PDB file of C-alpha atoms in Angstrom:
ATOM      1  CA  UNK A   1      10.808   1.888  10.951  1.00 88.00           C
ATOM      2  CA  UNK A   2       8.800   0.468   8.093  1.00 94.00           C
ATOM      3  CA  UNK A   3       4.834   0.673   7.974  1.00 95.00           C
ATOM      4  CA  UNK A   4       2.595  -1.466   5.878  1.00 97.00           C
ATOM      5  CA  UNK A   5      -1.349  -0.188   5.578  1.00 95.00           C
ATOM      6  CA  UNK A   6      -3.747  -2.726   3.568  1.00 95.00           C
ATOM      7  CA  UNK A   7      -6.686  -1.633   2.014  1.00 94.00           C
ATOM      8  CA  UNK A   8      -9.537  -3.054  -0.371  1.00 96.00           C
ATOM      9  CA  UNK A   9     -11.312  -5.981   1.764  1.00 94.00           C
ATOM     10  CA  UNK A  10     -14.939  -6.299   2.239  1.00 97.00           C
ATOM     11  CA  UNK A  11     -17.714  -8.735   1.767  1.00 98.00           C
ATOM     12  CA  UNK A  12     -18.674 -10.335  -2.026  1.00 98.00           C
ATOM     13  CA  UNK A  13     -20.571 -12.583  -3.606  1.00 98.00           C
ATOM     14  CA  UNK A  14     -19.099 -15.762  -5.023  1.00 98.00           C
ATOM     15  CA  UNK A  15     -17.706 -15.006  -8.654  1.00 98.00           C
ATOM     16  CA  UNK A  16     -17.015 -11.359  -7.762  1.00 98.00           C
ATOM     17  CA  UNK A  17     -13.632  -9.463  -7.448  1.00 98.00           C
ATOM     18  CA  UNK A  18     -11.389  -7.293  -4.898  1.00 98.00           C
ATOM     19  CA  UNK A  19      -8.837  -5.273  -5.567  1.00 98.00           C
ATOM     20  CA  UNK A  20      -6.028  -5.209  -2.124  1.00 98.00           C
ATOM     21  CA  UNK A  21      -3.432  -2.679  -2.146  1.00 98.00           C
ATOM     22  CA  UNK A  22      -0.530  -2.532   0.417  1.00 98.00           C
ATOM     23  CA  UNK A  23       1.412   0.694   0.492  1.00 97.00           C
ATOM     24  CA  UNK A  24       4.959   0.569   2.101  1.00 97.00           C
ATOM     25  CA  UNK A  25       6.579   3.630   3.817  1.00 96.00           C
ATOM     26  CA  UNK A  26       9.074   4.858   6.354  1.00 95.00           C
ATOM     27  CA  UNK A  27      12.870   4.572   6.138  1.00 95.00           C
ATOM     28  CA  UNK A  28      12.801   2.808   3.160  1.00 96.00           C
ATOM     29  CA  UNK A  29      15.949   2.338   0.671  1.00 96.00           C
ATOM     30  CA  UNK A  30      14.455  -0.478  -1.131  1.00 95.00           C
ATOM     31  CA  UNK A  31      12.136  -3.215  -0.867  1.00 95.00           C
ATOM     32  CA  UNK A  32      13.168  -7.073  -2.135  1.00 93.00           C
ATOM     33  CA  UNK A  33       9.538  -9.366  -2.436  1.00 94.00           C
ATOM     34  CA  UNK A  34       6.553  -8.108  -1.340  1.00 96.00           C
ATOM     35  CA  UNK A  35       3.884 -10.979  -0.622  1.00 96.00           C
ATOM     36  CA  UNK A  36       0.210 -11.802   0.134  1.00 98.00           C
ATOM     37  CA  UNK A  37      -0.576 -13.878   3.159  1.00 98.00           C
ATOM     38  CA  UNK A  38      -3.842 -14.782   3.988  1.00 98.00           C
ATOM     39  CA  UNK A  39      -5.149 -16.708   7.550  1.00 98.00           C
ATOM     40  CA  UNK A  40      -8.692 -18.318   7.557  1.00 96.00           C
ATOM     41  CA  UNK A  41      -9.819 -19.019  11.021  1.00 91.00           C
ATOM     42  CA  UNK A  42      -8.168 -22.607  12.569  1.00 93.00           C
ATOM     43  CA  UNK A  43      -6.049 -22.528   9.802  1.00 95.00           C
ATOM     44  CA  UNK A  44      -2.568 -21.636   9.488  1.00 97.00           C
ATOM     45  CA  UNK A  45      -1.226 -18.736   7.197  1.00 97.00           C
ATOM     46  CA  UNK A  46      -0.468 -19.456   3.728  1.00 97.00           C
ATOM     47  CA  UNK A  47       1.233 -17.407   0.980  1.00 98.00           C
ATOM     48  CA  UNK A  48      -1.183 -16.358  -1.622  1.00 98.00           C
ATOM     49  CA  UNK A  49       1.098 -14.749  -4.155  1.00 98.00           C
ATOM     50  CA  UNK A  50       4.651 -13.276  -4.127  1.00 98.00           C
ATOM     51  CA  UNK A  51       6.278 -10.351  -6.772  1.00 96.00           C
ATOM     52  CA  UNK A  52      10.101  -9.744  -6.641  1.00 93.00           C
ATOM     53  CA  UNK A  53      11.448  -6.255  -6.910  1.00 87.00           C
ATOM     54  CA  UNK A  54      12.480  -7.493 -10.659  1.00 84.00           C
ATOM     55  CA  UNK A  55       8.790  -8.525 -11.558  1.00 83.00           C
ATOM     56  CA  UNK A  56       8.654 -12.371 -11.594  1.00 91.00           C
ATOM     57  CA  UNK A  57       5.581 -13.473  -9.795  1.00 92.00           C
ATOM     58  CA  UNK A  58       4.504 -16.846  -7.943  1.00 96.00           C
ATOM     59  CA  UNK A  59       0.946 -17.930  -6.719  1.00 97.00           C
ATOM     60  CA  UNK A  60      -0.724 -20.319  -4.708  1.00 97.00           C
ATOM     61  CA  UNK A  61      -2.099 -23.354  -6.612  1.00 98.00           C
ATOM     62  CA  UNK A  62      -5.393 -22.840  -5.045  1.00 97.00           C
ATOM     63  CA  UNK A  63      -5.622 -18.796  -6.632  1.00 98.00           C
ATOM     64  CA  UNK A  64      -3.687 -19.229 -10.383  1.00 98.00           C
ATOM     65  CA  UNK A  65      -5.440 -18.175 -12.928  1.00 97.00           C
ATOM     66  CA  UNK A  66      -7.897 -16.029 -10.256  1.00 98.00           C
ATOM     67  CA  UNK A  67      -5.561 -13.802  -9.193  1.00 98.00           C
ATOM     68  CA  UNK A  68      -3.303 -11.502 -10.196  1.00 98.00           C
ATOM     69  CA  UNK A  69      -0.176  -9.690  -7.984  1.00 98.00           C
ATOM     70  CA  UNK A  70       2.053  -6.073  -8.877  1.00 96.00           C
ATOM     71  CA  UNK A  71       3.415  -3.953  -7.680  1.00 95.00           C
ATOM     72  CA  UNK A  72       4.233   0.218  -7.909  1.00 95.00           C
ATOM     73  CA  UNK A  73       7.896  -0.030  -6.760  1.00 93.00           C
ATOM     74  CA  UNK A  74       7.440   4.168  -7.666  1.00 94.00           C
ATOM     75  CA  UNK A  75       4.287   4.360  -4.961  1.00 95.00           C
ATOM     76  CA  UNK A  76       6.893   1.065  -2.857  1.00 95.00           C
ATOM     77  CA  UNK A  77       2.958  -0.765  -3.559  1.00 97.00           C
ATOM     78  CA  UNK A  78       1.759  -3.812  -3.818  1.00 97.00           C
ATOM     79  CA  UNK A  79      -1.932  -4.896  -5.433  1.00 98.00           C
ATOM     80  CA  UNK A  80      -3.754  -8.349  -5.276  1.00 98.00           C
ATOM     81  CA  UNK A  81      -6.413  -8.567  -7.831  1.00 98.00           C
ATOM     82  CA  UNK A  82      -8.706 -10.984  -6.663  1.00 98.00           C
ATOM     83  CA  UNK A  83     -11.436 -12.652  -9.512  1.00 98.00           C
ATOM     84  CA  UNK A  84     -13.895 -15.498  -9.620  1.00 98.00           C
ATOM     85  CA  UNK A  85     -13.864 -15.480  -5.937  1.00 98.00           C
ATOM     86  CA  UNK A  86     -14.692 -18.340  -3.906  1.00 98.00           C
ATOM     87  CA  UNK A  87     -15.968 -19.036  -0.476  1.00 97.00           C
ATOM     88  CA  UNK A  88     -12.895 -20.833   0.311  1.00 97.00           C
ATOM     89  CA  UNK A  89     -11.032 -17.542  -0.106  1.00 98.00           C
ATOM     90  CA  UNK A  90     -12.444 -16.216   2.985  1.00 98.00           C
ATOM     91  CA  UNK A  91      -9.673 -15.333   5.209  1.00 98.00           C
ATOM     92  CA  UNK A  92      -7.799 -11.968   6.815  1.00 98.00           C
ATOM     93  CA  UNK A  93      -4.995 -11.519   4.191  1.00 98.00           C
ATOM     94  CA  UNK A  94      -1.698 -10.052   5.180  1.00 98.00           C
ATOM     95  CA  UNK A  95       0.702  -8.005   3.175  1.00 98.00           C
ATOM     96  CA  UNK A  96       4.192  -8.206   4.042  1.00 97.00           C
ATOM     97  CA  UNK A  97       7.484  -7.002   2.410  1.00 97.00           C
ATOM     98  CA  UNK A  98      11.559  -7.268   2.879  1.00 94.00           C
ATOM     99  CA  UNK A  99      12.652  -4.392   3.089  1.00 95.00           C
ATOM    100  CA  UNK A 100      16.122  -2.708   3.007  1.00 96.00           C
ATOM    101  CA  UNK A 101      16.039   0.695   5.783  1.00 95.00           C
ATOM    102  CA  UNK A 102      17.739   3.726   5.253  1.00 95.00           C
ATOM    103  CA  UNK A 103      20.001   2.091   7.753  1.00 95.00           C
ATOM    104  CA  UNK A 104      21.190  -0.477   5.827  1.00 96.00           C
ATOM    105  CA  UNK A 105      18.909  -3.109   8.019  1.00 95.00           C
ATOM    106  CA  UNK A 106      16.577  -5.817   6.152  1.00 93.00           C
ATOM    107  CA  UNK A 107      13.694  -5.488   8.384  1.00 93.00           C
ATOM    108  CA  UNK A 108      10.651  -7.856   7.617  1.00 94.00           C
ATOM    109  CA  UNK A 109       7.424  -6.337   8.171  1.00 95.00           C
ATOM    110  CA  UNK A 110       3.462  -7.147   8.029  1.00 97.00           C
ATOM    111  CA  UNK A 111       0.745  -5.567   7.765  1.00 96.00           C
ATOM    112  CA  UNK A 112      -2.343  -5.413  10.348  1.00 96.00           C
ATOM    113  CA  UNK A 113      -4.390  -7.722   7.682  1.00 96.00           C
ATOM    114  CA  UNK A 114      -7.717  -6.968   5.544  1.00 97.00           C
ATOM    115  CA  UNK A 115     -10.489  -8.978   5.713  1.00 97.00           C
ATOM    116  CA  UNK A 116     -12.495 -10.773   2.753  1.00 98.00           C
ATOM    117  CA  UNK A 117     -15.190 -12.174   3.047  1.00 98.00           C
ATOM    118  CA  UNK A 118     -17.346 -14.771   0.633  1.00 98.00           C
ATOM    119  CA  UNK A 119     -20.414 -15.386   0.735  1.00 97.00           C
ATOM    120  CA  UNK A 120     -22.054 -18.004  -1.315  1.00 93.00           C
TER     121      UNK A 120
END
């Protein structure tokens, strides 16, 4: 089986930063994209920002330019940089990963979600 643990989420001000980290382990043989999810309350979940195993990166239009996604694929971790933060960013954000087992299965897996808050 394949754990993901978040870290890094708190409470800011508006215009501050967080930095998330996700860190992958278990019977890993190699993880594909690793992503950042994030669920404000009534809301569904959205993708925030995605990193392939090769490096190319895609974002939310709502975060470009604000944040910032990589990932370790030494430490199998994942990092959200989060700047000029926003009320709107509020939310419990989610790490999740495709990942190859030992096994040879590609098991999906999430993590149990951060939460960052905004104040304004």
């Amino acid at each position: 089986q394949v754990q993901l643990v978040e870290s890094g989420g708190g409470l800011v001000q508006a215009g501050g930063s967080l930095r998330l980290s996700c860190a992958a382990s278990g019977s890993i043989r190699s993880i594909n994209a690793m992503d950042w999810w994030r669920q404000a309350p009534g809301n569904q979940r959205e993708l925030v920002a995605r990193v392939t195993s090769g490096g190319p990166t895609n974002y939310a239009e709502s975060v470009k330019g604000r944040f910032t996604i990589s990932r370790d694929n030494a430490k199998n971790t994942v990092y959200l940089q989060m700047n000029s933060l926003k009320p709107e960013d509020t939310a419990v954000y989610y790490c999740h990963a495709d990942v190859l087992t030992t096994a040879w299965v590609t098991q999906t897996s999430w993590g149990q979600g951060t939460q960052v808050t905004v104040s304004s």
